[in-house]
Coordinates of C-alpha atoms and ligand atoms in Angstrom, one line a residue:
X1 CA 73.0 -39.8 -118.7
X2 CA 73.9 -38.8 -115.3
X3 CA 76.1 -35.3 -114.9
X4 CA 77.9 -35.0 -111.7
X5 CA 79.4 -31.5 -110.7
X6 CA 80.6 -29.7 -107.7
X7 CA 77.3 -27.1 -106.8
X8 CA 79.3 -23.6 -106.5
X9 CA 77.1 -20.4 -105.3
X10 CA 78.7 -17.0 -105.7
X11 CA 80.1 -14.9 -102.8
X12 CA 76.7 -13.1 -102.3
X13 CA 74.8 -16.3 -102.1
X14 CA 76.9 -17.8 -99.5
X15 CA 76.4 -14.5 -97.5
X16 CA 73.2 -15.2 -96.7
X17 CA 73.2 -17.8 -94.0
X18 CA 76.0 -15.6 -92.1
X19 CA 77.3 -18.3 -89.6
X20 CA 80.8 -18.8 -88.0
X21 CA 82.1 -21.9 -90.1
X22 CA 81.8 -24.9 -88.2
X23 CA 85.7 -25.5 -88.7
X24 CA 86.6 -22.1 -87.0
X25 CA 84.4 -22.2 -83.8
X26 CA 82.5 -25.1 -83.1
X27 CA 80.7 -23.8 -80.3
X28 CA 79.6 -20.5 -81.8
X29 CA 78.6 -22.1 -84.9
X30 CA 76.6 -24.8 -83.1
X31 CA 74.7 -21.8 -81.1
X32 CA 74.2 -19.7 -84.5
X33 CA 72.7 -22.6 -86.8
X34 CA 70.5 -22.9 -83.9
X35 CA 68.9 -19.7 -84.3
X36 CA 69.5 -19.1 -87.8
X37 CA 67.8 -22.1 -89.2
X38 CA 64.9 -21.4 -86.5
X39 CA 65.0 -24.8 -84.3
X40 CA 64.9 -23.1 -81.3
X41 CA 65.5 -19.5 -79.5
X42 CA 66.1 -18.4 -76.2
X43 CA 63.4 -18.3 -73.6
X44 CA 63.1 -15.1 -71.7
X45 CA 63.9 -16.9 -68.4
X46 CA 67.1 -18.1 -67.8
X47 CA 68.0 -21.7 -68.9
X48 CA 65.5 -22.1 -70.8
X49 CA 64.6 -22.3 -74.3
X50 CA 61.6 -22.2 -76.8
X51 CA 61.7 -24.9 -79.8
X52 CA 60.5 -23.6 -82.4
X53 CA 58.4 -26.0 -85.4
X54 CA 61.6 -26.5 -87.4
X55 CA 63.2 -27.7 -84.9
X56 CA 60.1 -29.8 -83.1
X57 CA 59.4 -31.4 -86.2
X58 CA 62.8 -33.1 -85.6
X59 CA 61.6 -34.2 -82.0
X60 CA 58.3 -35.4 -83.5
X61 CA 60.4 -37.2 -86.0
X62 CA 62.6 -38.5 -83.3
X63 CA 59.5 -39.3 -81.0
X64 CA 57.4 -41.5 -83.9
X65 CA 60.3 -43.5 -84.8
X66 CA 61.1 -44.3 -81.3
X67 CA 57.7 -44.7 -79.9
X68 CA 57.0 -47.8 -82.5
X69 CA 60.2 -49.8 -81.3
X70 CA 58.9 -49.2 -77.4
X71 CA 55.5 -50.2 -78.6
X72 CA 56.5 -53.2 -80.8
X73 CA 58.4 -54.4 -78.1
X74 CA 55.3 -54.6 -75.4
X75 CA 55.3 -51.3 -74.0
X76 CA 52.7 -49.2 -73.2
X77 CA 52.6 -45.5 -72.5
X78 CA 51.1 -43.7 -69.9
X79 CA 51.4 -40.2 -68.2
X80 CA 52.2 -39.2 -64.5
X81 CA 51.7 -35.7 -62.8
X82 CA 54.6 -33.1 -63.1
X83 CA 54.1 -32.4 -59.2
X84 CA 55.9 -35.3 -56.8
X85 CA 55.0 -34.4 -53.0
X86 CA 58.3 -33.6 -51.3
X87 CA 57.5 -37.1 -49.0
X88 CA 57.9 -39.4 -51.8
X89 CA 61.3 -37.9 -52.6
X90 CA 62.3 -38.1 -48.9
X91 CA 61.8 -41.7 -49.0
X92 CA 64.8 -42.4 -50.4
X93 CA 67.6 -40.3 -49.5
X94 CA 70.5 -41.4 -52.2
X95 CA 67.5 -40.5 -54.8
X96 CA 67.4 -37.1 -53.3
X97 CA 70.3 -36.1 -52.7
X98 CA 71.5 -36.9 -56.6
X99 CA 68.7 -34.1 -57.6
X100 CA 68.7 -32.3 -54.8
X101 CA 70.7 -29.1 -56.2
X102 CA 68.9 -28.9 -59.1
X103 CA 65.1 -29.5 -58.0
X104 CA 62.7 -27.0 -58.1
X105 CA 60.1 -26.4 -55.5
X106 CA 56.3 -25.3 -56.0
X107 CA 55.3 -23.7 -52.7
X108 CA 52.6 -22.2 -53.5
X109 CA 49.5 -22.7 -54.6
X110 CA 47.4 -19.7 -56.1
X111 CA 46.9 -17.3 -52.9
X112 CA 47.9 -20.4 -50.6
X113 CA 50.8 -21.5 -48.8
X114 CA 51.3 -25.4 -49.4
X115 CA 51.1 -27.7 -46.3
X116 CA 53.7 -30.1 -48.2
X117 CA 56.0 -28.8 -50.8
X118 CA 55.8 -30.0 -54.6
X119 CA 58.6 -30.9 -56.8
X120 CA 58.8 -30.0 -60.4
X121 CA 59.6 -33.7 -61.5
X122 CA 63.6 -34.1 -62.2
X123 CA 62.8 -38.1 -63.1
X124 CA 59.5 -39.6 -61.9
X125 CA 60.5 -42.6 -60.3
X126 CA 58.8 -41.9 -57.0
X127 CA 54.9 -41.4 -58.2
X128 CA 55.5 -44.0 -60.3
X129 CA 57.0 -46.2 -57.3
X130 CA 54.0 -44.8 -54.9
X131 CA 51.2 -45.8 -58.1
X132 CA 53.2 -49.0 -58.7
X133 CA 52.6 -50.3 -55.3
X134 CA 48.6 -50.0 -55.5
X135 CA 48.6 -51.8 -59.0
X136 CA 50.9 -54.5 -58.4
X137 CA 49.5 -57.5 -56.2
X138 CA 50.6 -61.0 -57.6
X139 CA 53.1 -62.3 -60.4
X140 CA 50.0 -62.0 -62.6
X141 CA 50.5 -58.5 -62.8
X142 CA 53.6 -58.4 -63.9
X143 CA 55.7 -57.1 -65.8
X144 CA 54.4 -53.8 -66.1
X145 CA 55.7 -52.4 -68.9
X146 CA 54.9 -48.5 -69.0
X147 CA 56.4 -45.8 -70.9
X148 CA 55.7 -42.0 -70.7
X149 CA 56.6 -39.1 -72.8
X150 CA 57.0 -35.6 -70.7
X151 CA 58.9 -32.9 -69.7
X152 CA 61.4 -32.6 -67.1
X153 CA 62.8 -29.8 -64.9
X154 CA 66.3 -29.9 -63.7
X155 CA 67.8 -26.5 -62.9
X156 CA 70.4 -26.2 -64.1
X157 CA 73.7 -23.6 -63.7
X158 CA 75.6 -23.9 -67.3
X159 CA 73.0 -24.4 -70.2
X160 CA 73.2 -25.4 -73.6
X161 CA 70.2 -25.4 -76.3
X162 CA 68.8 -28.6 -76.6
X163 CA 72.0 -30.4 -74.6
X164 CA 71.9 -29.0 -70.8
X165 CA 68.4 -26.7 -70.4
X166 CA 66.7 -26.2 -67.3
X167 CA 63.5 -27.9 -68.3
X168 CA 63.5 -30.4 -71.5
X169 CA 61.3 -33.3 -72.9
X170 CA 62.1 -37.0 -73.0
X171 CA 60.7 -40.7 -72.8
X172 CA 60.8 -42.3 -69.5
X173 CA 60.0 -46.2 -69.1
X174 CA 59.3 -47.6 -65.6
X175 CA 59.1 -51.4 -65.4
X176 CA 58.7 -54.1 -62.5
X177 CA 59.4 -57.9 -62.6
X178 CA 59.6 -61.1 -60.9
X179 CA 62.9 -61.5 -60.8
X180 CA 66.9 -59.6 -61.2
X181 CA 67.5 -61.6 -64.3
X182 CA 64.3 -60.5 -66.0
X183 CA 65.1 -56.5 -65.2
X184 CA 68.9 -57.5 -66.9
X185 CA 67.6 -58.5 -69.4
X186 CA 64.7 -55.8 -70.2
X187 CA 67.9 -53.0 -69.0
X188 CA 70.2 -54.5 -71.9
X189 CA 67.4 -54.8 -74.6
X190 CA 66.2 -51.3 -74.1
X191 CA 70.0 -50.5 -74.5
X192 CA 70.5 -52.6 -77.1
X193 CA 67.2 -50.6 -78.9
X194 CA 69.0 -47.4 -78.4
X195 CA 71.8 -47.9 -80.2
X196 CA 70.0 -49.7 -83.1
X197 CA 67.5 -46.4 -83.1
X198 CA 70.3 -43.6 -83.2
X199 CA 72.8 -45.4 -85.3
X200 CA 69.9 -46.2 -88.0
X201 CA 67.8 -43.2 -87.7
X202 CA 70.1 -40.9 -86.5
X203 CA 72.5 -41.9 -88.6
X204 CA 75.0 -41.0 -85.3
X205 CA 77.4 -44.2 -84.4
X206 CA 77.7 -45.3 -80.5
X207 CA 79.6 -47.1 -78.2
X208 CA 77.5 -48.1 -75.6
X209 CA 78.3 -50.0 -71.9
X210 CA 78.0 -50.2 -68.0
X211 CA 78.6 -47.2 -66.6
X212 CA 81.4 -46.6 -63.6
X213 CA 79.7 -46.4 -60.1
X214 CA 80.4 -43.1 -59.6
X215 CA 78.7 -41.9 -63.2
X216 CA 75.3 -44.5 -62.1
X217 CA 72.1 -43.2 -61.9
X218 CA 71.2 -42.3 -57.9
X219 CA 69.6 -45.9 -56.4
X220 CA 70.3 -47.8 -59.5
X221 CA 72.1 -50.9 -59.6
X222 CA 73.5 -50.8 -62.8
X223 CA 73.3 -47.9 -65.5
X224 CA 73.7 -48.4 -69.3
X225 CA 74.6 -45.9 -71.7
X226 CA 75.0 -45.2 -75.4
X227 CA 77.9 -42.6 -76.1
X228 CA 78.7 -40.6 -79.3
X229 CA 81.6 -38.9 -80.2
X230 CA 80.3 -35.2 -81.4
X231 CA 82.8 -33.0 -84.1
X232 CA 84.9 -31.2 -81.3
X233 CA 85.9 -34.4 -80.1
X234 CA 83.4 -34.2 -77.0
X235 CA 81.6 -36.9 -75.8
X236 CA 77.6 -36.9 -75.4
X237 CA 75.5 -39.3 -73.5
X238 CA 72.8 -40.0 -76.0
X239 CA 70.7 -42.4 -73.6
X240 CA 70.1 -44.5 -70.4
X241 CA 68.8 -48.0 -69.5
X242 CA 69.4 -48.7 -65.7
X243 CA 68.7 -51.8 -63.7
X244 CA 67.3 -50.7 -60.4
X245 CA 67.2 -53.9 -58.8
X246 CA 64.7 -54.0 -55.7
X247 CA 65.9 -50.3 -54.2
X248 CA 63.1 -48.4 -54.9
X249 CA 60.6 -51.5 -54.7
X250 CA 61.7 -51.7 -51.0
X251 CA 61.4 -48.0 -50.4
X252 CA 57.5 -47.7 -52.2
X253 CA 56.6 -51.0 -50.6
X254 CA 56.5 -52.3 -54.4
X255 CA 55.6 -56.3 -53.5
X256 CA 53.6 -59.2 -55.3
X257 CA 53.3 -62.6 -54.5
X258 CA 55.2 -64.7 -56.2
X259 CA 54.3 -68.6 -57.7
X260 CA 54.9 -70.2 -54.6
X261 CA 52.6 -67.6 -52.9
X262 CA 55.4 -65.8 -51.1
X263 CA 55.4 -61.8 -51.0
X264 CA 58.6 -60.5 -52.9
X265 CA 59.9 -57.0 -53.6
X266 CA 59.7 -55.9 -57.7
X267 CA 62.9 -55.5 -59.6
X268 CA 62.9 -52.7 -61.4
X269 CA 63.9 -50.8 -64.7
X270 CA 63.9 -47.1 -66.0
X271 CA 65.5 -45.9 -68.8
X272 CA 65.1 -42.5 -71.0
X273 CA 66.2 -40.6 -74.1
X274 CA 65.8 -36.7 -74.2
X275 CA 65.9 -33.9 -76.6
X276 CA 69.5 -33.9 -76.2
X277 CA 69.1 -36.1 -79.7
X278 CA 68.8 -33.0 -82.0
X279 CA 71.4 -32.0 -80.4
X280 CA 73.3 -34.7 -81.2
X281 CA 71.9 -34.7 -84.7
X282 CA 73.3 -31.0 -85.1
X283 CA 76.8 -31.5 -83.8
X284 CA 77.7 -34.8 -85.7
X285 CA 76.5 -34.1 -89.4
X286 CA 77.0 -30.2 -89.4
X287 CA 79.2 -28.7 -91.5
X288 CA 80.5 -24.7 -92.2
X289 CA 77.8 -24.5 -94.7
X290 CA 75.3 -25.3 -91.8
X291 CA 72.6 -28.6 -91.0
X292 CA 72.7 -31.7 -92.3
X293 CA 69.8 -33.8 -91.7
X294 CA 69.6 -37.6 -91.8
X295 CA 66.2 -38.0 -94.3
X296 CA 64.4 -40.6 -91.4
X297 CA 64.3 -37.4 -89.0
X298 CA 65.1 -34.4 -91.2
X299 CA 61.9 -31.9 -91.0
X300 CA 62.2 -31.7 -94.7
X301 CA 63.4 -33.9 -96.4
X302 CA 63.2 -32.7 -100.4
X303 CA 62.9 -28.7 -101.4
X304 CA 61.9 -28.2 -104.7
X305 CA 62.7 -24.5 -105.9
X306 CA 61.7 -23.9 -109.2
X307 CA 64.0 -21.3 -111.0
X308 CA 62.5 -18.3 -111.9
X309 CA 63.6 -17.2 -115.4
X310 CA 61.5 -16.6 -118.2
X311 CA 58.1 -16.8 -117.8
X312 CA 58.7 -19.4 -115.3
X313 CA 55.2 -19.6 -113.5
X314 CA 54.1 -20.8 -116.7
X315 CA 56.5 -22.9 -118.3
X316 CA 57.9 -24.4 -115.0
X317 CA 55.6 -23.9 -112.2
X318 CA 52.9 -26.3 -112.9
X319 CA 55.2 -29.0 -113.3
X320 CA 56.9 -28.2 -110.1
X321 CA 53.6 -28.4 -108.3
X322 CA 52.7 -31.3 -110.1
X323 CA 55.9 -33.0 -108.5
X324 CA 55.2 -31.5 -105.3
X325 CA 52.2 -33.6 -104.9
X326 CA 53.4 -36.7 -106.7
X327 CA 56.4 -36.9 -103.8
X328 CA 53.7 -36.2 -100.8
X329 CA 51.4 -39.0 -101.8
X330 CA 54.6 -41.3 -101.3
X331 CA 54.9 -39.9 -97.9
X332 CA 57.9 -37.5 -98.1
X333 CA 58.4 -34.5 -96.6
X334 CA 58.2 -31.7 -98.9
X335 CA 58.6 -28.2 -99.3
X336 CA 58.0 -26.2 -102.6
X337 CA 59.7 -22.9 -102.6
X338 CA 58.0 -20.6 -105.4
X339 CA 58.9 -17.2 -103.6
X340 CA 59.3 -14.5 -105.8
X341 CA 60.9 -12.1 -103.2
X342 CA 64.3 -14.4 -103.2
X343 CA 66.5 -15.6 -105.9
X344 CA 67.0 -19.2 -106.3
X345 CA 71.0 -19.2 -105.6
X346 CA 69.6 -17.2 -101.7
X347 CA 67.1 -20.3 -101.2
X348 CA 70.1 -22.9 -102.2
X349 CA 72.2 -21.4 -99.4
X350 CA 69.3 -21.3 -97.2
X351 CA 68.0 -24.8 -97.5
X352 CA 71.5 -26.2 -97.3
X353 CA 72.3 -24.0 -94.1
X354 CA 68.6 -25.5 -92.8
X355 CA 70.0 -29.0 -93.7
X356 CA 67.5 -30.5 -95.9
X357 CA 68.4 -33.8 -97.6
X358 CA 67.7 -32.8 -101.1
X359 CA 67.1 -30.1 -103.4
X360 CA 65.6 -30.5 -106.7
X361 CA 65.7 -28.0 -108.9
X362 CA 63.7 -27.1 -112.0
X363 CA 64.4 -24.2 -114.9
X364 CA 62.9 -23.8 -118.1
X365 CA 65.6 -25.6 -119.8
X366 CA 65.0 -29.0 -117.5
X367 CA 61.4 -28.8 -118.5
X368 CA 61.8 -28.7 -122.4
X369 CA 64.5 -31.8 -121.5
X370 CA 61.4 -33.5 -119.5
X371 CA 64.2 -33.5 -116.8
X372 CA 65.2 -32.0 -113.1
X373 CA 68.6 -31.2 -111.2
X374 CA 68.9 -32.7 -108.0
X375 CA 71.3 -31.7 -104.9
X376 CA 72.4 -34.2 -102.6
X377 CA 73.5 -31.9 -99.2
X378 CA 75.6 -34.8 -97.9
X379 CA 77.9 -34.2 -101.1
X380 CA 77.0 -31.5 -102.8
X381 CA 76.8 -33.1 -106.1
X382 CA 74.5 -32.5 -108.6
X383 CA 72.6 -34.6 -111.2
X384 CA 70.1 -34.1 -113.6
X385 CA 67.2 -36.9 -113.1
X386 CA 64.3 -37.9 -116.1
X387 CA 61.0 -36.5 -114.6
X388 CA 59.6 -40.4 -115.5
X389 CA 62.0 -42.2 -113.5
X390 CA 62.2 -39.8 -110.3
X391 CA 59.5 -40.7 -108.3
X392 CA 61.5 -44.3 -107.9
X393 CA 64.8 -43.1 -108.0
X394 CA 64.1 -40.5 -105.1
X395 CA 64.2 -43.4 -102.2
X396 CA 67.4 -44.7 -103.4
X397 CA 69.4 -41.3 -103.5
X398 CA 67.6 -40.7 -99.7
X399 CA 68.9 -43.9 -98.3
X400 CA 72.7 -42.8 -99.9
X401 CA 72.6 -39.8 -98.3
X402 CA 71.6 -41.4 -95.3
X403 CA 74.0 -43.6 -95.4
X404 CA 76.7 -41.1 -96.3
X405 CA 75.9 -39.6 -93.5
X406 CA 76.7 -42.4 -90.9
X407 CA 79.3 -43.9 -92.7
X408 CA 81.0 -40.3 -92.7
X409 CA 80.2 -40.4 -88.9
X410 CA 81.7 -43.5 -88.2
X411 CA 85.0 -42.5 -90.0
X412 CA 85.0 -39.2 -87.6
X413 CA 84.5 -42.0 -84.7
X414 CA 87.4 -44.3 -86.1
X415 CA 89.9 -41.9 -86.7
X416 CA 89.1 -40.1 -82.6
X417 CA 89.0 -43.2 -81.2
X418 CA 92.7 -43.7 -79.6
X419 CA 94.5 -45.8 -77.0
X420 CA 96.5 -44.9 -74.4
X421 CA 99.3 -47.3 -72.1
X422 CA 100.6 -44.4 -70.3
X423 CA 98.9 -41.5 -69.1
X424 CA 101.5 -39.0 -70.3
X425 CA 100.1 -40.6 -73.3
X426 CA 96.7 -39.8 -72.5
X427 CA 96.9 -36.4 -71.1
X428 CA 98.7 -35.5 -74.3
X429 CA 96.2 -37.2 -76.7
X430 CA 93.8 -34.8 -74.5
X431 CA 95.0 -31.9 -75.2
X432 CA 95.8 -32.2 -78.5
X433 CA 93.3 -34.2 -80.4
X434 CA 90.7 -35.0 -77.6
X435 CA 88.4 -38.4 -78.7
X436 CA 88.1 -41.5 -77.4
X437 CA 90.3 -43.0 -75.4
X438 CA 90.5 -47.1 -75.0
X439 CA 92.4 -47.3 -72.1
X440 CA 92.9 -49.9 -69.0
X441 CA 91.7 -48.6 -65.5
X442 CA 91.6 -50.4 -62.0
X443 CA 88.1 -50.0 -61.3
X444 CA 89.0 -47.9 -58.5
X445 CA 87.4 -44.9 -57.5
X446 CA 90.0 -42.7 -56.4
X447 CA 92.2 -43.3 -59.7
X448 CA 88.8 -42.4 -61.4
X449 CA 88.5 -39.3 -59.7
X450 CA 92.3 -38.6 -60.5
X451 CA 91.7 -38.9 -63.8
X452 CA 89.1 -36.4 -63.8
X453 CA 90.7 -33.8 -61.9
X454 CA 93.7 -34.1 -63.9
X455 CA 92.6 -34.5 -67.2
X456 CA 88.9 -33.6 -67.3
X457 CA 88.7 -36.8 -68.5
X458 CA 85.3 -39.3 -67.4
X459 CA 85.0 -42.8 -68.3
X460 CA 81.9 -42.8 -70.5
X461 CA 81.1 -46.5 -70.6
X462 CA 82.9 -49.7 -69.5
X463 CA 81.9 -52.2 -72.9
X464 CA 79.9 -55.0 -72.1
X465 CA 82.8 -57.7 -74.0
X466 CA 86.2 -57.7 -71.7
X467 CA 88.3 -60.1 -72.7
X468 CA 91.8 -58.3 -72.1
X469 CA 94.8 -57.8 -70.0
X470 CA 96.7 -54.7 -69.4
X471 CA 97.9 -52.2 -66.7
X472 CA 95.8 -49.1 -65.7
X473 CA 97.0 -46.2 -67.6
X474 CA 97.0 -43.9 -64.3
X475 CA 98.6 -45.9 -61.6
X476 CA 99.8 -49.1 -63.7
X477 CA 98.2 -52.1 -61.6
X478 CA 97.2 -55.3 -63.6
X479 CA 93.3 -54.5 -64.5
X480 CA 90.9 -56.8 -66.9
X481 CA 88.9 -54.0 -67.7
X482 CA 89.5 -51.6 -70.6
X483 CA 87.4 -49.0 -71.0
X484 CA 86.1 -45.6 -72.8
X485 CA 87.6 -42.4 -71.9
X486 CA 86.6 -38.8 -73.1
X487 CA 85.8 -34.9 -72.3
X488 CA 81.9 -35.1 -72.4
X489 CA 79.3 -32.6 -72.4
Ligands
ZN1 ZN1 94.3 -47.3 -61.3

């Protein structure tokens, strides 16, 4: 028999995870369930920030899940230096001057001045173009298919833990092919892996697109993007895939002769996902009671906390081990809490604030019923499970709250998403309820930019499937092009 009931602590057991509800202050609750719950804490240096293992574990997580799909689909990683000579960035100026502000500068090199400055790589296309063009000699050789896995340093002014911070980790692929159409196509699948990656592991829905030319990568042809809506109605770039076409290939001397024996420029791809992800992963499951962790990527993913009444690490301790191990040798992340030093109603509030999956709990009365009560966090609801049958019920009730999770997600996306004819329309759907906005635009620039300085408003992707007609919702001219509007991080 299955019992299903709301989980209720008591005043003094909610008190101990202390943060701003989400509901109140999204910003200072996202900041505070950072540090409470130990994912990461502020570096001593400006901008910067330390992750800490709670919080890397996600990363790892992130990194293990995502590093098969590159693999399985024929890529291979490798790793670059962090130092890029300031020559190889000169090279090409509209490359530059997009990082220019926010690049920083090694000039020194223990008691010695440098001849040539270094940069702190900001994106690593130029050693990668400059080692590309030694490896690369004849179609044979191609595609090269490289991914790497590093941190980058950006400074930047306004920071954000794990969103905007001066230096942060990511993937990077660089790739090179015979031809425009095979770079399309290797742009649009890595796209295309994204959004399959962070809607199924993540559990966080996208929309994903072309970008506008003024949001495009510096020197790419095209860029891609997969956008999610986060709980304050923001938007958040979640990843990249950009076509670079033969720009860079012409500027590192990137060539290979070709089937007819003809020497031809590379085209090229790049494409990245940061930790920006557990960012994401905080801001659209989160609730006032703290974390919510999809299971795939959740650090832990089952507590067990056996209650201590009676003489409990007799009668209930053993067996609480003894499940402990069971669940590890089927490869779940687990944590068995058998402090004495805290009350099981504190470690409830704590492991729901941390965002762990599930909680099972065990008391002397569950033992004598050969049974254990077990806590989904996604809805709080409680039911008492047969020790027997546990081990292969465990998957299923993971996968619902996985599930739950995205599904509730995609409802938050559905009912922010909004479109706008008229931009009285959408200036007021921007101050009031923020979201999406589906809305026509020319596809000029200057109506863009009007847009932005009026509203604060960017278009975060352009979909991929037009097949519309309408009038741009600033200055009303006939456009075929509808597209996603939003506040973004
Ligand atoms: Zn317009």
């Amino acid at each position: 028999m299955i019992v299903r009931m709301e989980c209720k602590l008591s005043k003094d057991e909610r008190l101990v995870s202390q943060i701003t509800p989400k509901s109140k202050d999204f910003s200072r609750w996202y900041v505070e369930v950072i540090k409470k719950a130990e994912l990461a804490d502020y570096a001593p240096m400006k901008g910067m920030m330390v992750i800490r293992p709670y919080g890397f574990a996600i990363w790892e997580n992130i990194q293990s899940l995502l590093d098969k799909r590159i693999k399985e689909s024929g890529h291979r990683n490798a790793y670059f230096p962090l130092f890029i000579p300031e020559t190889f960035l000169q090279k090409e100026t509209e490359h530059l001057e997009g990082f220019s502000p926010e690049v920083a500068w090694v000039t020194q090199g223990g008691a010695e001045e440098l001849e040539e400055r270094l940069a702190v790589r900001p994106t690593s296309e130029a050693i990668i173009g400059n080692m590309y063009s030694k490896w690369i000699k004849s179609w044979r050789d191609l595609p090269v298919l490289i991914n790497q896995w590093a941190n980058i340093v950006r400074w930047e002014k306004v920071t954000r833990p794990f969103l905007r911070t001066t230096e942060f980790l990511w993937q990077e692929g660089h790739t090179a092919h015979e031809s425009f159409e095979e770079a399309e196509k290797e742009t649009l699948m890595i796209l295309d892996m994204y959004r399959e990656f962070v809607e199924n592991e993540l559990a966080v829905p996208v929309v994903s697109g072309r970008k506008s030319e003024r949001e495009r990568f510096a020197g790419a042809l095209e860029t891609y993007a997969i956008e999610a809506l986060m709980s304050d109605g923001k938007a958040l770039q979640m990843g990249t895939s950009h076509n670079l076409g033969q720009h860079f290939s012409k500027v590192f001397n990137i060539r290979f002769e070709d089937r007819d024996q003809k020497l031809q420029y590379v085209w090229q791809t790049s494409w990245g996902v940061s930790t920006r992800l557990v960012g994401a992963v905080i801001m659209a499951h989160g609730d006032d009671s703290g974390l919510r962790f999809p299971p795939r990527v959740a650090p832990t993913q089952i507590v067990i906390i056996p209650i201590s009444l009676g003489d409990w690490k007799t009668d209930v301790l053993p067996t609480a081990e003894k499940l402990e191990i069971q669940l590890k040798k089927e490869g779940w992340r687990v944590e068995l809490d058998a402090r004495e030093e805290f009350t099981p109603g504190w470690k409830f509030s704590e492991y729901e604030m941390r965002g762990v999956p599930l909680r099972i709990e065990i008391g002397p009365r569950d033992i004598q019923k050969n049974q254990a009560v077990i806590v989904r966090r996604d809805t709080m609801t409680k039911e008492s499970l047969s020790l027997d049958s546990m081990m292969n019920e465990i998957p299923e009730v993971l996968d619902g709250v996985q599930n739950t999770l995205l599904e509730q997600a995609l409802q938050f996306q559905q009912d922010n998403t909004h479109e706008a004819d008229e931009y009285e329309e959408f200036k007021s759907i921007l101050e009031s309820r923020r979201g999406f906005i589906r809305a026509f635009w020319c596809g000029r620039q200057d109506c863009e930019d009007k847009i932005k300085e009026e509203t604060m408003a960017t278009i975060r992707v352009i979909p991929l499937e037009q097949n519309k007609q309408g009038r741009c919702v600033r200055c009303q001219s006939r456009s075929g092009q509808w597209v996603y509007f939003a506040r973004a991080y």
